[in-house]
Short mmCIF file of C-alpha atoms in Angstrom, two decimals:
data_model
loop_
_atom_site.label_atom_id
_atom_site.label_comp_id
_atom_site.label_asym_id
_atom_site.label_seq_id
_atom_site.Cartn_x
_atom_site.Cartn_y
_atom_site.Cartn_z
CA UNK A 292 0.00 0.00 0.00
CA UNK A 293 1.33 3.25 -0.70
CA UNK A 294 0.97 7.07 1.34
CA UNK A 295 0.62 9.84 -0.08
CA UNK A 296 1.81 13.26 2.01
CA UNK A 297 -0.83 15.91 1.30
CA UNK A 298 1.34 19.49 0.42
CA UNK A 299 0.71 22.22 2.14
CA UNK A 300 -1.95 24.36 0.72
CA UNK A 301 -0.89 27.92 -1.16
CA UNK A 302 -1.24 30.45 1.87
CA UNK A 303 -3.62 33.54 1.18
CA UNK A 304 -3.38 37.09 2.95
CA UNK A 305 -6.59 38.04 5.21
CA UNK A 306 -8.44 40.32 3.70
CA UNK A 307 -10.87 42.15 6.03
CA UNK A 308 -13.96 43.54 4.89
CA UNK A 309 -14.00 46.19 7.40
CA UNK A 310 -11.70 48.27 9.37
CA UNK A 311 -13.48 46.81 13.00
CA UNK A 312 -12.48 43.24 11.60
CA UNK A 313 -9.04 44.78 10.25
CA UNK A 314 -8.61 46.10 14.07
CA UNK A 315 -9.46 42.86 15.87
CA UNK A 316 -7.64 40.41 13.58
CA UNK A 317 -3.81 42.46 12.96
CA UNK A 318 -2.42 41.39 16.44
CA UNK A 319 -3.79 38.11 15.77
CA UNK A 320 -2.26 37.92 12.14
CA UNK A 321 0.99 39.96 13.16
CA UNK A 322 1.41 36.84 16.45
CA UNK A 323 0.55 34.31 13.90
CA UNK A 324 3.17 35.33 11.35
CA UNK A 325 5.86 35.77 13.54
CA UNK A 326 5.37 32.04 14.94
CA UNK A 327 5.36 30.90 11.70
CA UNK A 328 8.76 32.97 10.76
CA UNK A 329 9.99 31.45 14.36
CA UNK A 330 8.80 28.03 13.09
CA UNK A 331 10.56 27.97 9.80
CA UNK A 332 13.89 29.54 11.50
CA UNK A 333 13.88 26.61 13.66
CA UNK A 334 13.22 23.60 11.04
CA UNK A 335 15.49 25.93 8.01
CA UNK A 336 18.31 25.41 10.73
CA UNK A 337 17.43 21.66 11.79
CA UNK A 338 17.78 20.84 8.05
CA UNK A 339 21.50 22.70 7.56
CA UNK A 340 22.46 20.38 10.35
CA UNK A 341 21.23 17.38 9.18
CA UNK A 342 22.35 17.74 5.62
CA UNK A 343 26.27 19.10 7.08
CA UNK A 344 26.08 15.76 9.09
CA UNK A 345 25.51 14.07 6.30
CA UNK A 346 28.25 15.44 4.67
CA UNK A 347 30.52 14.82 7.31
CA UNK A 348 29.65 11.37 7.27
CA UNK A 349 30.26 11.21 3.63
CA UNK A 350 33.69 13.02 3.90
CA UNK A 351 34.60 10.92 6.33
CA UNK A 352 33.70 7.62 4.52
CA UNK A 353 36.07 8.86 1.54
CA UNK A 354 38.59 10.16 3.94
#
């Protein structure tokens, strides 16, 4: 049997139809985008060090 991993769906801006909604929702968004920035430091950095282990580990094979 074979899995299939879904992709992450295309992500679109908030658009608020009113200024009230644009008031309530910008601390929300501005939180929300700065976890995700936080997020995608963290697992941009866990994937440098598991690709320069693996080149270690290749070097050192060769080496």
């Amino acid at each position: 049997m074979t899995t299939t991993t879904l992709s992450t769906p295309a992500r679109r801006p908030y658009l608020p139809r009113h200024a009230r909604q644009a008031s309530m929702v910008r601390p929300y968004l501005l939180a929300h985008e700065q976890r995700r920035r936080a997020e995608d430091a963290r697992r941009t950095a866990a994937r440098a060090r598991r690709l320069d282990d693996a080149a270690v580990r290749a070097w050192s094979r060769w080496s």
